[in-house]
Amino acid sequence: MKLAGLMTTSALALTMMTPQAFAEVTFGALFPFSGQLALLGEESARGLEIAVDEMNAAGGVQGEQIVLERGDAVDNNQAIGEARRLISLSGVKAIFGSYSSARSIAASQVAELAGIPFFELGAVADEVTSRDFKYLFRTNPTADHMGKLIVEMIVEKVAPGLGKAPGDLKIGIIHEDSSYGTSVAGHQERYGKEAGLNIVTTMPYPAATVDMSSMVLDLQSRGVDVVLQTSYQNDSVLFLQQASEAGYKPSAIIGGGGGYSMLPTAEAVGNDVIEGVLDADFTQYAVNTDFTPGLESFVETYRTKYGMEPRSGHSLNNYVGALAILKAIDAAEGLKPDQIVAAVSAIDIPQGQTAAGYGVQFGEGNQNQRASMMGMQWQDGTLVTVYPPEAAAAEMRFAQ
Amino acid sequence: MNIFLQLVANGLMLGGLFAIISIGLTLIFGIVKVVNFAHGEFLMAGMYLTWIITVGLGLHPYVTVLAVAPFLFVLGAMTQRFLIQPLLLARDDHVQIFATVGLSTALINLALLIFGADIANTPASGLRAPVQIGPVRILEGQVYIFIAAVLLVIGLQLFLSRTQTGRAIRAVAQNRAAAQLMGINVDRIYVLSFGIGAACVGLAASLVAPLYPVSSTIGTYFVLTAFVVVVLGGLGSIVGAFVGAMIIGLIDSMAGFYIGSDLREAVVFGVFLVILILKPSGLFGTRVSLSHIS
């Protein structure tokens, strides 16, 4: 009796504590806010926060103000636990996340089972949208887009710039051997073959390597003209340094995200070594803003809200994805999962009309099929967008 | 032919790097009989200190060894005194191993907290300049690391064989109980030895920092190879660690080119296993008793 009484009281207390729908709707923000991935997890979440602020200032969604409830996905297990908490305790109508592919894959399973929409704004692994989930949508470009963009860039820009036919260039692919590097390299090979590129070698290596000199010698002795590397930070630095020290100067080096986009990498290897190095990644800030309407006001809002410059392109890409989704939810018939899914499935934003440049329309596996990456180049110590031409802030340079 | 010579040179330089990192590990193991899983994190701490001093005071990275080696000595000595020593009485020796695993994780996360996840760059001060020797090209800094490793091996051998303290250390390593009966303060020798082993890592840190950017996980990059080197050379053998490092460096370099970058670890560990099967105590090892009771 006592126990039953206690339970009734607590249940009553819980009901009273739950915020009534006084024109407020709660969404989950599931990112790694602590631990090793915290820096870019937090940076990603800021994009979502700015999108929410913008929606709230314009009246919220369906007349209700948006409240974000944070969940800290510090590791895969906690991502699952936090997703459960957000859904069952906080009663969120949808979850936004999550920067890390592994966290996303784990947490979205919980949401799918509970029938709560999960919007992925930043994780790149193919597996996120290859599971045919009903309630999962991804707005950002993926490993596939990275491979595709790099091949397109070689065919349309790099080869002509070097005065050669694309098929005459010897391409060497090196990549760290976890699922990230392996899947990007797989897409590079596939798209490369379709485009008739001559890929002479593909070399995986463990990311925690301390010496790449034999790999450099191998590339050098094969006469590789264009090196494609998919890597984290340490191995990006190691390859660029050891190639330069061995006197190996390929006509072009094209990195994939990760280490290649970060300023500390440039500082580590020195401006003279990184000058001219190309890189495929999410949209960054040195871009032709005619193609990315809203980018400048995003940066301005970011500065006002956080008192600093955006630390990477993650916030921008999360902002763009979140804004597209929230606008669709605003136009939905209600806040039930199926109503949200119906509204989001109908999104149709063409290229060049978001702050990241890419459009939004969901296709197979609920992946944004209009998402794309951009090609960047290190020029005079900064990373500027050079591809595609409509987004380029500068011309691609070639070492003579 | 030129490529082969370059691969040999790369292998030897890599061996020098592995050697300078492994010597402290084998020393601690041979004497204190503790497998120090926090060894890589000692290296990481030393590299961060090198970075701080170099950037903060604008000194040459090699000068920082004057501060880094003593700092690591104290860190090592304190680890022995306050972490390992109380556990020496534990019934099971594995307790100490897990204590060092705990220390390793704690240090990684502490570094993450203090320095963040980004890499920190010690200025190269010209040490990354390539030197052309005949047909091969190596880095100035690599040459110094190699020379330092050779000198460290010779120095430690002289210290252990010619000085009173050195002889006491060897006595403790051979038979703890007998050494204690001869009037040697075993606890003090352990603290000292752990400190010296850690100080060797300090030397390594100052030499390695200009060539590799430091991050909280940098230790994990080196530590597995260091263990392989130490076991290959014979646990506790300083000369063995040096020779083991050269073998691993050369195999790594050759396999990376002739067999493929993805298989080089398979080759390194394959050779390692074969040598162990043929000579279970390592190349220069004698049968050591792992017990602290001996």
PDB file of C-alpha atoms in Angstrom, chain B residues 17-153:
ATOM      1  CA  LEU B  17      63.573   6.640 -32.632  1.00  0.00           C
ATOM      2  CA  PHE B  18      62.174   3.370 -31.277  1.00  0.00           C
ATOM      3  CA  ALA B  19      65.391   2.758 -29.341  1.00  0.00           C
ATOM      4  CA  ILE B  20      65.469   6.069 -27.515  1.00  0.00           C
ATOM      5  CA  ILE B  21      61.850   5.589 -26.452  1.00  0.00           C
ATOM      6  CA  SER B  22      62.281   1.943 -25.435  1.00  0.00           C
ATOM      7  CA  ILE B  23      65.430   2.171 -23.310  1.00  0.00           C
ATOM      8  CA  GLY B  24      63.657   3.659 -20.298  1.00  0.00           C
ATOM      9  CA  LEU B  25      60.938   1.028 -20.534  1.00  0.00           C
ATOM     10  CA  THR B  26      63.359  -1.892 -20.529  1.00  0.00           C
ATOM     11  CA  LEU B  27      65.320  -0.343 -17.665  1.00  0.00           C
ATOM     12  CA  ILE B  28      62.248  -0.039 -15.482  1.00  0.00           C
ATOM     13  CA  PHE B  29      61.137  -3.504 -16.406  1.00  0.00           C
ATOM     14  CA  GLY B  30      64.517  -5.113 -15.812  1.00  0.00           C
ATOM     15  CA  ILE B  31      64.970  -3.641 -12.377  1.00  0.00           C
ATOM     16  CA  VAL B  32      61.611  -2.845 -10.839  1.00  0.00           C
ATOM     17  CA  LYS B  33      59.910  -5.721 -12.710  1.00  0.00           C
ATOM     18  CA  VAL B  34      56.912  -3.564 -13.434  1.00  0.00           C
ATOM     19  CA  VAL B  35      55.462  -3.352 -16.933  1.00  0.00           C
ATOM     20  CA  ASN B  36      54.819   0.350 -17.168  1.00  0.00           C
ATOM     21  CA  PHE B  37      51.815   0.891 -19.397  1.00  0.00           C
ATOM     22  CA  ALA B  38      51.984   4.623 -18.742  1.00  0.00           C
ATOM     23  CA  HIS B  39      55.326   4.765 -20.554  1.00  0.00           C
ATOM     24  CA  GLY B  40      53.829   6.377 -23.655  1.00  0.00           C
ATOM     25  CA  GLU B  41      52.097   8.980 -21.508  1.00  0.00           C
ATOM     26  CA  PHE B  42      55.412   9.832 -19.830  1.00  0.00           C
ATOM     27  CA  LEU B  43      56.667  10.543 -23.328  1.00  0.00           C
ATOM     28  CA  MET B  44      53.577  12.644 -24.020  1.00  0.00           C
ATOM     29  CA  ALA B  45      54.069  14.640 -20.792  1.00  0.00           C
ATOM     30  CA  GLY B  46      57.707  15.248 -21.703  1.00  0.00           C
ATOM     31  CA  MET B  47      56.783  16.377 -25.206  1.00  0.00           C
ATOM     32  CA  TYR B  48      54.184  18.805 -23.887  1.00  0.00           C
ATOM     33  CA  LEU B  49      56.727  20.225 -21.468  1.00  0.00           C
ATOM     34  CA  THR B  50      59.235  20.581 -24.297  1.00  0.00           C
ATOM     35  CA  TRP B  51      56.599  22.383 -26.334  1.00  0.00           C
ATOM     36  CA  ILE B  52      55.646  24.728 -23.485  1.00  0.00           C
ATOM     37  CA  ILE B  53      59.242  25.702 -22.744  1.00  0.00           C
ATOM     38  CA  THR B  54      60.240  26.019 -26.387  1.00  0.00           C
ATOM     39  CA  VAL B  55      57.276  28.169 -27.314  1.00  0.00           C
ATOM     40  CA  GLY B  56      57.141  30.095 -24.025  1.00  0.00           C
ATOM     41  CA  LEU B  57      60.813  30.938 -23.654  1.00  0.00           C
ATOM     42  CA  GLY B  58      61.889  30.664 -27.267  1.00  0.00           C
ATOM     43  CA  LEU B  59      64.589  28.129 -26.412  1.00  0.00           C
ATOM     44  CA  HIS B  60      66.011  25.460 -28.672  1.00  0.00           C
ATOM     45  CA  PRO B  61      64.063  22.212 -28.054  1.00  0.00           C
ATOM     46  CA  TYR B  62      67.251  20.347 -27.105  1.00  0.00           C
ATOM     47  CA  VAL B  63      67.989  22.806 -24.293  1.00  0.00           C
ATOM     48  CA  THR B  64      64.690  21.873 -22.655  1.00  0.00           C
ATOM     49  CA  VAL B  65      66.090  18.452 -21.785  1.00  0.00           C
ATOM     50  CA  LEU B  66      67.667  20.151 -18.758  1.00  0.00           C
ATOM     51  CA  ALA B  67      64.165  20.675 -17.393  1.00  0.00           C
ATOM     52  CA  VAL B  68      62.285  17.824 -19.025  1.00  0.00           C
ATOM     53  CA  ALA B  69      64.552  14.971 -17.880  1.00  0.00           C
ATOM     54  CA  PRO B  70      64.505  16.057 -14.195  1.00  0.00           C
ATOM     55  CA  PHE B  71      60.739  16.592 -14.401  1.00  0.00           C
ATOM     56  CA  LEU B  72      60.253  13.086 -15.756  1.00  0.00           C
ATOM     57  CA  PHE B  73      62.664  11.737 -13.135  1.00  0.00           C
ATOM     58  CA  VAL B  74      60.452  13.170 -10.411  1.00  0.00           C
ATOM     59  CA  LEU B  75      57.291  11.946 -12.151  1.00  0.00           C
ATOM     60  CA  GLY B  76      58.762   8.445 -12.434  1.00  0.00           C
ATOM     61  CA  ALA B  77      60.119   8.397  -8.895  1.00  0.00           C
ATOM     62  CA  MET B  78      56.751   9.544  -7.545  1.00  0.00           C
ATOM     63  CA  THR B  79      54.929   6.920  -9.582  1.00  0.00           C
ATOM     64  CA  GLN B  80      57.105   4.248  -7.981  1.00  0.00           C
ATOM     65  CA  ARG B  81      56.945   5.692  -4.494  1.00  0.00           C
ATOM     66  CA  PHE B  82      53.242   6.497  -4.288  1.00  0.00           C
ATOM     67  CA  LEU B  83      51.618   4.159  -6.790  1.00  0.00           C
ATOM     68  CA  ILE B  84      53.735   1.046  -7.313  1.00  0.00           C
ATOM     69  CA  GLN B  85      55.442   0.682  -3.926  1.00  0.00           C
ATOM     70  CA  PRO B  86      52.233   0.396  -1.899  1.00  0.00           C
ATOM     71  CA  LEU B  87      51.103  -2.248  -4.383  1.00  0.00           C
ATOM     72  CA  LEU B  88      54.293  -4.297  -4.182  1.00  0.00           C
ATOM     73  CA  LEU B  89      52.797  -6.002  -1.154  1.00  0.00           C
ATOM     74  CA  ALA B  90      49.720  -7.004  -3.134  1.00  0.00           C
ATOM     75  CA  ARG B  91      49.391 -10.735  -3.465  1.00  0.00           C
ATOM     76  CA  ASP B  92      49.188 -10.545  -7.235  1.00  0.00           C
ATOM     77  CA  ASP B  93      51.720  -8.738  -9.425  1.00  0.00           C
ATOM     78  CA  HIS B  94      49.048  -7.917 -11.992  1.00  0.00           C
ATOM     79  CA  VAL B  95      47.686  -5.282  -9.650  1.00  0.00           C
ATOM     80  CA  GLN B  96      50.665  -3.047 -10.476  1.00  0.00           C
ATOM     81  CA  ILE B  97      50.157  -3.548 -14.193  1.00  0.00           C
ATOM     82  CA  PHE B  98      46.580  -2.365 -13.944  1.00  0.00           C
ATOM     83  CA  ALA B  99      47.658   0.538 -11.783  1.00  0.00           C
ATOM     84  CA  THR B 100      49.911   1.724 -14.617  1.00  0.00           C
ATOM     85  CA  VAL B 101      47.090   1.213 -17.114  1.00  0.00           C
ATOM     86  CA  GLY B 102      44.962   3.438 -14.894  1.00  0.00           C
ATOM     87  CA  LEU B 103      47.744   6.005 -14.700  1.00  0.00           C
ATOM     88  CA  SER B 104      48.001   5.964 -18.492  1.00  0.00           C
ATOM     89  CA  THR B 105      44.301   6.671 -19.013  1.00  0.00           C
ATOM     90  CA  ALA B 106      44.314   9.330 -16.308  1.00  0.00           C
ATOM     91  CA  LEU B 107      47.276  11.125 -17.911  1.00  0.00           C
ATOM     92  CA  ILE B 108      45.722  11.029 -21.398  1.00  0.00           C
ATOM     93  CA  ASN B 109      42.512  12.565 -20.120  1.00  0.00           C
ATOM     94  CA  LEU B 110      44.349  15.098 -17.999  1.00  0.00           C
ATOM     95  CA  ALA B 111      46.247  16.225 -21.094  1.00  0.00           C
ATOM     96  CA  LEU B 112      42.988  16.384 -23.031  1.00  0.00           C
ATOM     97  CA  LEU B 113      41.531  18.577 -20.329  1.00  0.00           C
ATOM     98  CA  ILE B 114      44.516  20.928 -20.180  1.00  0.00           C
ATOM     99  CA  PHE B 115      45.607  21.098 -23.810  1.00  0.00           C
ATOM    100  CA  GLY B 116      42.472  20.122 -25.731  1.00  0.00           C
ATOM    101  CA  ALA B 117      42.236  17.729 -28.645  1.00  0.00           C
ATOM    102  CA  ASP B 118      44.330  19.726 -31.104  1.00  0.00           C
ATOM    103  CA  ILE B 119      47.939  19.006 -31.915  1.00  0.00           C
ATOM    104  CA  ALA B 120      50.668  21.224 -30.432  1.00  0.00           C
ATOM    105  CA  ASN B 121      53.677  21.996 -32.481  1.00  0.00           C
ATOM    106  CA  THR B 122      57.191  22.334 -31.161  1.00  0.00           C
ATOM    107  CA  PRO B 123      59.201  24.601 -33.497  1.00  0.00           C
ATOM    108  CA  ALA B 124      61.568  22.450 -35.542  1.00  0.00           C
ATOM    109  CA  SER B 125      64.535  24.844 -35.130  1.00  0.00           C
ATOM    110  CA  GLY B 126      66.104  23.503 -38.321  1.00  0.00           C
ATOM    111  CA  LEU B 127      66.012  19.904 -37.109  1.00  0.00           C
ATOM    112  CA  ARG B 128      63.663  18.931 -39.918  1.00  0.00           C
ATOM    113  CA  ALA B 129      66.235  19.995 -42.505  1.00  0.00           C
ATOM    114  CA  PRO B 130      67.116  17.080 -44.783  1.00  0.00           C
ATOM    115  CA  VAL B 131      70.779  16.095 -44.965  1.00  0.00           C
ATOM    116  CA  GLN B 132      72.076  14.418 -48.098  1.00  0.00           C
ATOM    117  CA  ILE B 133      74.573  11.672 -47.309  1.00  0.00           C
ATOM    118  CA  GLY B 134      75.671  10.038 -50.552  1.00  0.00           C
ATOM    119  CA  PRO B 135      72.525   8.714 -52.197  1.00  0.00           C
ATOM    120  CA  VAL B 136      70.340   8.942 -49.121  1.00  0.00           C
ATOM    121  CA  ARG B 137      68.423  11.750 -47.488  1.00  0.00           C
ATOM    122  CA  ILE B 138      67.716  11.872 -43.785  1.00  0.00           C
ATOM    123  CA  LEU B 139      66.722  14.554 -41.306  1.00  0.00           C
ATOM    124  CA  GLU B 140      69.198  16.283 -39.061  1.00  0.00           C
ATOM    125  CA  GLY B 141      66.988  15.614 -36.039  1.00  0.00           C
ATOM    126  CA  GLN B 142      66.859  11.903 -36.841  1.00  0.00           C
ATOM    127  CA  VAL B 143      70.651  11.707 -36.889  1.00  0.00           C
ATOM    128  CA  TYR B 144      70.832  13.329 -33.454  1.00  0.00           C
ATOM    129  CA  ILE B 145      68.244  10.909 -32.094  1.00  0.00           C
ATOM    130  CA  PHE B 146      70.291   7.999 -33.398  1.00  0.00           C
ATOM    131  CA  ILE B 147      73.500   9.322 -31.852  1.00  0.00           C
ATOM    132  CA  ALA B 148      71.717  10.058 -28.571  1.00  0.00           C
ATOM    133  CA  ALA B 149      70.354   6.506 -28.450  1.00  0.00           C
ATOM    134  CA  VAL B 150      73.841   5.050 -28.896  1.00  0.00           C
ATOM    135  CA  LEU B 151      75.294   7.352 -26.245  1.00  0.00           C
ATOM    136  CA  LEU B 152      72.457   6.566 -23.842  1.00  0.00           C
ATOM    137  CA  VAL B 153      73.038   2.833 -24.188  1.00  0.00           C
TER     138      VAL B 153
END
